[in-house]
Each structure stands twice: as structure tokens, then as C-alpha cells.
mmCIF file of C-alpha atoms in Angstrom:
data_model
loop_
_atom_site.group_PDB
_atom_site.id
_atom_site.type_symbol
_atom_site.label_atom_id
_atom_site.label_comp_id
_atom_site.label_asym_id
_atom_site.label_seq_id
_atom_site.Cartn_x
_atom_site.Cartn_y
_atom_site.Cartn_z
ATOM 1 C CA UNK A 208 76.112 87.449 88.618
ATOM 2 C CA UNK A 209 78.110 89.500 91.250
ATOM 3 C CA UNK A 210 76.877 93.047 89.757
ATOM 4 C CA UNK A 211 73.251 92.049 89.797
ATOM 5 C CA UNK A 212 73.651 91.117 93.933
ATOM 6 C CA UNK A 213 75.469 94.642 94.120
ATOM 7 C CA UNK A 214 73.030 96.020 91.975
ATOM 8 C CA UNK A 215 70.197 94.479 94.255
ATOM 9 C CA UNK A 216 71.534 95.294 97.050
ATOM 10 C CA UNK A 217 72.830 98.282 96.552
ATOM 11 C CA UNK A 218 69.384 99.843 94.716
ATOM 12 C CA UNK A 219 67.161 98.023 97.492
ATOM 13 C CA UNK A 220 69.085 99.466 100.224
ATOM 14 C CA UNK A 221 69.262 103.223 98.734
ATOM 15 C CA UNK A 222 64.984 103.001 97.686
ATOM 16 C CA UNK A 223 64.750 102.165 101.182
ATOM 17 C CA UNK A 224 66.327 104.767 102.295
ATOM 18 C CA UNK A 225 65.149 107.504 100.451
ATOM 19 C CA UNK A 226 61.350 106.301 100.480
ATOM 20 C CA UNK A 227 62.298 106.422 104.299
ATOM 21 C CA UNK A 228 63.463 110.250 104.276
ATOM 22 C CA UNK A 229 60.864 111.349 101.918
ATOM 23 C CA UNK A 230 58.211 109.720 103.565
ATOM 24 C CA UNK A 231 59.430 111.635 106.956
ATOM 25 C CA UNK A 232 59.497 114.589 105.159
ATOM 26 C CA UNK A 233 55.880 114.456 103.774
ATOM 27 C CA UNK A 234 54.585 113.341 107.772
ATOM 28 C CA UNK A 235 56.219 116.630 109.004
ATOM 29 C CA UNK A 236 56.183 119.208 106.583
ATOM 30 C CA UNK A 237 53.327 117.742 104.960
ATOM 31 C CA UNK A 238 55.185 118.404 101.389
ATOM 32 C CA UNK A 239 54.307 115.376 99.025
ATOM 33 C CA UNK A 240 57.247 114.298 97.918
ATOM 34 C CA UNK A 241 56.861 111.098 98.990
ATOM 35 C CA UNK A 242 53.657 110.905 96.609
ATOM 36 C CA UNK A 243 55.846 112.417 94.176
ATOM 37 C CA UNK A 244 58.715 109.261 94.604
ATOM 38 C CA UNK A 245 55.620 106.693 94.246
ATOM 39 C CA UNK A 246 53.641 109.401 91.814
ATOM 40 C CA UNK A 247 52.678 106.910 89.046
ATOM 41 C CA UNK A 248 49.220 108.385 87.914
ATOM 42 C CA UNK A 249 50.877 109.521 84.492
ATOM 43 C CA UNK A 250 51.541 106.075 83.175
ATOM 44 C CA UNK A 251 47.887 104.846 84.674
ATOM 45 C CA UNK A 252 44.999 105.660 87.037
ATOM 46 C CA UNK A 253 43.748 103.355 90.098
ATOM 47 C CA UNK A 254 40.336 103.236 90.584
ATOM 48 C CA UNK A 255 41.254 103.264 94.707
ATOM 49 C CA UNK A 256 43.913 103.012 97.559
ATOM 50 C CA UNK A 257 44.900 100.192 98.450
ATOM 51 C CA UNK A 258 48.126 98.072 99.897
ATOM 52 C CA UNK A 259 48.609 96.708 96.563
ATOM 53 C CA UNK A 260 48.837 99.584 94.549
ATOM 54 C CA UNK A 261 51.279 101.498 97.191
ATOM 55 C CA UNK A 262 53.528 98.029 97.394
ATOM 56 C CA UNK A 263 53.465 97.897 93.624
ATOM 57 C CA UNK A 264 54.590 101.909 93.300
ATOM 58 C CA UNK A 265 57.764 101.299 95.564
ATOM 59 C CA UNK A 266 58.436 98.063 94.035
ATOM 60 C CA UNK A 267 59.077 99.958 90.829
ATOM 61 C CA UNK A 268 60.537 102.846 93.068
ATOM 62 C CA UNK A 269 62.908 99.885 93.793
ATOM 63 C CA UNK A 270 63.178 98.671 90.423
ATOM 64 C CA UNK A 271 64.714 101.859 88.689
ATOM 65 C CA UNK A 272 66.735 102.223 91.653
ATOM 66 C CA UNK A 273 68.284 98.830 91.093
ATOM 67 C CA UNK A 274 68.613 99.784 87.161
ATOM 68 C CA UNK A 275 70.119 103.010 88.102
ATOM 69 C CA UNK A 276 73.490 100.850 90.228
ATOM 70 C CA UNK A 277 73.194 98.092 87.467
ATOM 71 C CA UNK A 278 73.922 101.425 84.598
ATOM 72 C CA UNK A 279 76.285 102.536 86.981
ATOM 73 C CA UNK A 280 78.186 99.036 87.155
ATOM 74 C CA UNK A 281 77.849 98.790 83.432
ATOM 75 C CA UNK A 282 79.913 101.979 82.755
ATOM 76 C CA UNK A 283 82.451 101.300 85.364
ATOM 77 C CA UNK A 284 83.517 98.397 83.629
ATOM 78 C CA UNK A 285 82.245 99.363 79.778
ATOM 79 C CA UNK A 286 84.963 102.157 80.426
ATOM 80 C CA UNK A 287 87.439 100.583 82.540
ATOM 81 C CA UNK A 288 87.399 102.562 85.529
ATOM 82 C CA UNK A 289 89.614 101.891 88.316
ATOM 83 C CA UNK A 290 90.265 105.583 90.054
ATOM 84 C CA UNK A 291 87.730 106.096 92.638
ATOM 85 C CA UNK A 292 87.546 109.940 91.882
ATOM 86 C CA UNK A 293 86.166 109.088 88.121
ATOM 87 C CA UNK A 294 83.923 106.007 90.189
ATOM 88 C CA UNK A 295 82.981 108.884 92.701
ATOM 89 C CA UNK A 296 82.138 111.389 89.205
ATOM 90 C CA UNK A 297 80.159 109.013 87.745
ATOM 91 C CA UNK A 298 77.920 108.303 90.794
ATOM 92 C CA UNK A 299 77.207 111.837 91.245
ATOM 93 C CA UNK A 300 76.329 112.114 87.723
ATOM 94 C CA UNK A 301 73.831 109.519 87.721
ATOM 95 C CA UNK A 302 72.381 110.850 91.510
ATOM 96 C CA UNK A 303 72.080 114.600 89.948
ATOM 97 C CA UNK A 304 70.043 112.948 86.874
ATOM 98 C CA UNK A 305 67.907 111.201 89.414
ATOM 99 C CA UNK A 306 67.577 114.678 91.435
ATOM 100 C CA UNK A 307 66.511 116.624 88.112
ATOM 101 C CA UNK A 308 63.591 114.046 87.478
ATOM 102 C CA UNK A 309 61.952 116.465 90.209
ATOM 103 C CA UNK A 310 60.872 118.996 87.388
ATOM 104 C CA UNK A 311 59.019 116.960 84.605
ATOM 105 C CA UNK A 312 57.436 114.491 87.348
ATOM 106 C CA UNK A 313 56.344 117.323 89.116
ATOM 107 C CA UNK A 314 54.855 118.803 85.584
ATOM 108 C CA UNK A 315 53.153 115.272 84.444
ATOM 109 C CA UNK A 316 51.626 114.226 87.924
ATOM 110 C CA UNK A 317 47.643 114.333 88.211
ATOM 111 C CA UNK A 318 47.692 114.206 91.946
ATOM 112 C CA UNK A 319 48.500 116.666 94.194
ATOM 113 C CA UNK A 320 52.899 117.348 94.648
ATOM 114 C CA UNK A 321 54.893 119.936 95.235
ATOM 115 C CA UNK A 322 54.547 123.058 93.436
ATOM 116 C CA UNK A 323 57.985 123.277 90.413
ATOM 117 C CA UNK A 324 58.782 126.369 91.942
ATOM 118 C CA UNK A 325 58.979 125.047 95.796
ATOM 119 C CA UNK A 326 62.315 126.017 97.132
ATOM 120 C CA UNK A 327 62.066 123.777 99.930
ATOM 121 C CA UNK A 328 60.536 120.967 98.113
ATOM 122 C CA UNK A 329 63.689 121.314 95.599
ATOM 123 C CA UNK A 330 66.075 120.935 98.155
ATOM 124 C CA UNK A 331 64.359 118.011 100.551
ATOM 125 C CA UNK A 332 64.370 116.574 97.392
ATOM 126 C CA UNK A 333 67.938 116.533 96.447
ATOM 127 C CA UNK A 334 68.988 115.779 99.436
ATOM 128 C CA UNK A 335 67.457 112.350 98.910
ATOM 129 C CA UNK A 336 69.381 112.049 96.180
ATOM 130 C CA UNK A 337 72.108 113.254 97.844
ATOM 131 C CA UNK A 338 71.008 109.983 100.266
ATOM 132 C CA UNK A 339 71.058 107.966 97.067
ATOM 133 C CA UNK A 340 74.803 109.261 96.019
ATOM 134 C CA UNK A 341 76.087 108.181 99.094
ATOM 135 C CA UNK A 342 74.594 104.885 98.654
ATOM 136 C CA UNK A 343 75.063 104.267 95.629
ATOM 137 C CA UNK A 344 78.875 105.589 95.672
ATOM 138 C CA UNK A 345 80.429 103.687 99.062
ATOM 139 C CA UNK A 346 77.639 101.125 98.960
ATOM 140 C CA UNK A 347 79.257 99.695 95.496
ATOM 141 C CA UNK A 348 83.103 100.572 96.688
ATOM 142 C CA UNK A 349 82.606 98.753 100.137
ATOM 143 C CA UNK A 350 81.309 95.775 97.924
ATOM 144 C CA UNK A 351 83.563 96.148 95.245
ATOM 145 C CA UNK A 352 86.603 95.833 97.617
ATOM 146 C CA UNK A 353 85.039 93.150 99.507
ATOM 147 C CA UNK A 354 84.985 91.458 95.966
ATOM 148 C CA UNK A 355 88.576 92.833 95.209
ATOM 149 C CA UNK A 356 90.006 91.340 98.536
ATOM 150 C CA UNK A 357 88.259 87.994 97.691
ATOM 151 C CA UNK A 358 90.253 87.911 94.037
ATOM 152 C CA UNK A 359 93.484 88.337 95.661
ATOM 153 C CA UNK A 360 93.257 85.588 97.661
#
């Protein structure tokens, strides 16, 4: 029960953040990647805009977030892992997976994002993921220690 209120947390707190940043970036640069983040046209088309359809694009946003700590958790402890440098590995694996889903959504999406080639698009981009490594990574190790001081106790 613990690791699903870190993954919550964690995943809510990082799909914040990053819808945040990339929503920033799309206001002033007027790149799309925060279109791109909610992009969900290549699963199914709305007929129109609305508040719904926006809430129910970062609520999924959210959603694979919150899978993304919960897989993280899961090989932690599948593989025993206590040293924070292999913790630290493992998070920046799963961030630089996120980060590559750039190319294929980019490739799938019917509305308008980023061209594949767009240097600067690239980058903004990882660099939310780079916001996502850092949350994921000390969000889970302040937690787990919290958890780890509670044990000892």
C-alpha cells in the first residue's frame, strides 16, 4: 500500500510539473509540446474542445506517470536494490525512455506538434524529462527514507 501512495504521489507531483514546463514552453515559444504531452488523437478523435476532453488527456498524462514510479518501485525491490547509484541508474533509464517517446508520438499525431527534426523542440523536451528524473529519483528517496526512518523506530 506504501508504493502505490509513493507511486501517487510521486507520478502526480512530476505530471504536474512537467505539464507545467511544457505548457510554459508552448505560451512562449509557441512550440506544441504541450499538445504533444496531452496529444491523444492517435488512439481517438473528439468531435470538439472542451474542459472534459483536456482534463481527461492529463488525467492519463497523470496516469502513465504514476505507472512509470509504480515500474520503477517494482524493479527496485523485484531486484533488490539498496545502492542509490543503481536506484539513481534505474531512474534515469526509465526518464530517457520517457524522453525518446518524443519521436514516434511526434510521427503518429494528427494535430499539429513539433516537427521530428526540431532541435529545440528535442531539447525543451528532454529537459522535461530531465524535470521528471529529478522527480521521480529524490521524490521516491526522500520518501523512501522517510519510510526507512519510520522502520527503525
Amino acid at each position: 500500500m506504501k508504493q502505490w501512495i509513493v507511486s501517487i504521489s510521486v507520478g502526480s507531483f512530476s505530471a504536474i510539473l512537467m505539464g507545467l514546463y511544457f505548457y510554459l514552453i508552448e505560451q512562449f515559444t509557441g512550440k506544441q509540446l504541450y499538445t504533444l504531452l496531452m496529444n491523444i488523437d492517435f488512439l481517438v478523435t473528439f468531435e470538439r474542445d472542451t474542459i472534459w476532453i483536456a482534463a481527461f488527456e492529463f488525467f492519463l498524462h497523470t496516469l502513465v506517470a504514476i505507472v512509470l514510479v509504480r515500474i520503477y518501485l517494482w524493479i527496485i525491490n523485484l531486484k533488490g536494490i539498496t545502492s542509490k547509484d543503481k536506484r539513481m541508474e534505474w531512474a534515469t533509464i526509465l526518464a530517457f525512455t520517457a524522453f525518446l517517446t518524443y519521436f514516434p508520438l511526434t510521427t503518429i499525431a494528427k494535430t499539429e506538434t513539433p516537427a521530428i527534426i526540431d532541435l529545440a523542440a528535442i531539447f525543451d523536451w528532454f529537459l522535461g524529462h530531465v524535470i521528471f528524473f529529478f522527480v521521480l529519483y529524490y521524490g521516491v528517496e526522500k520518501l523512501l527514507m522517510k519510510n526507512e526512518r519510520t522502520i527503525r523506530r
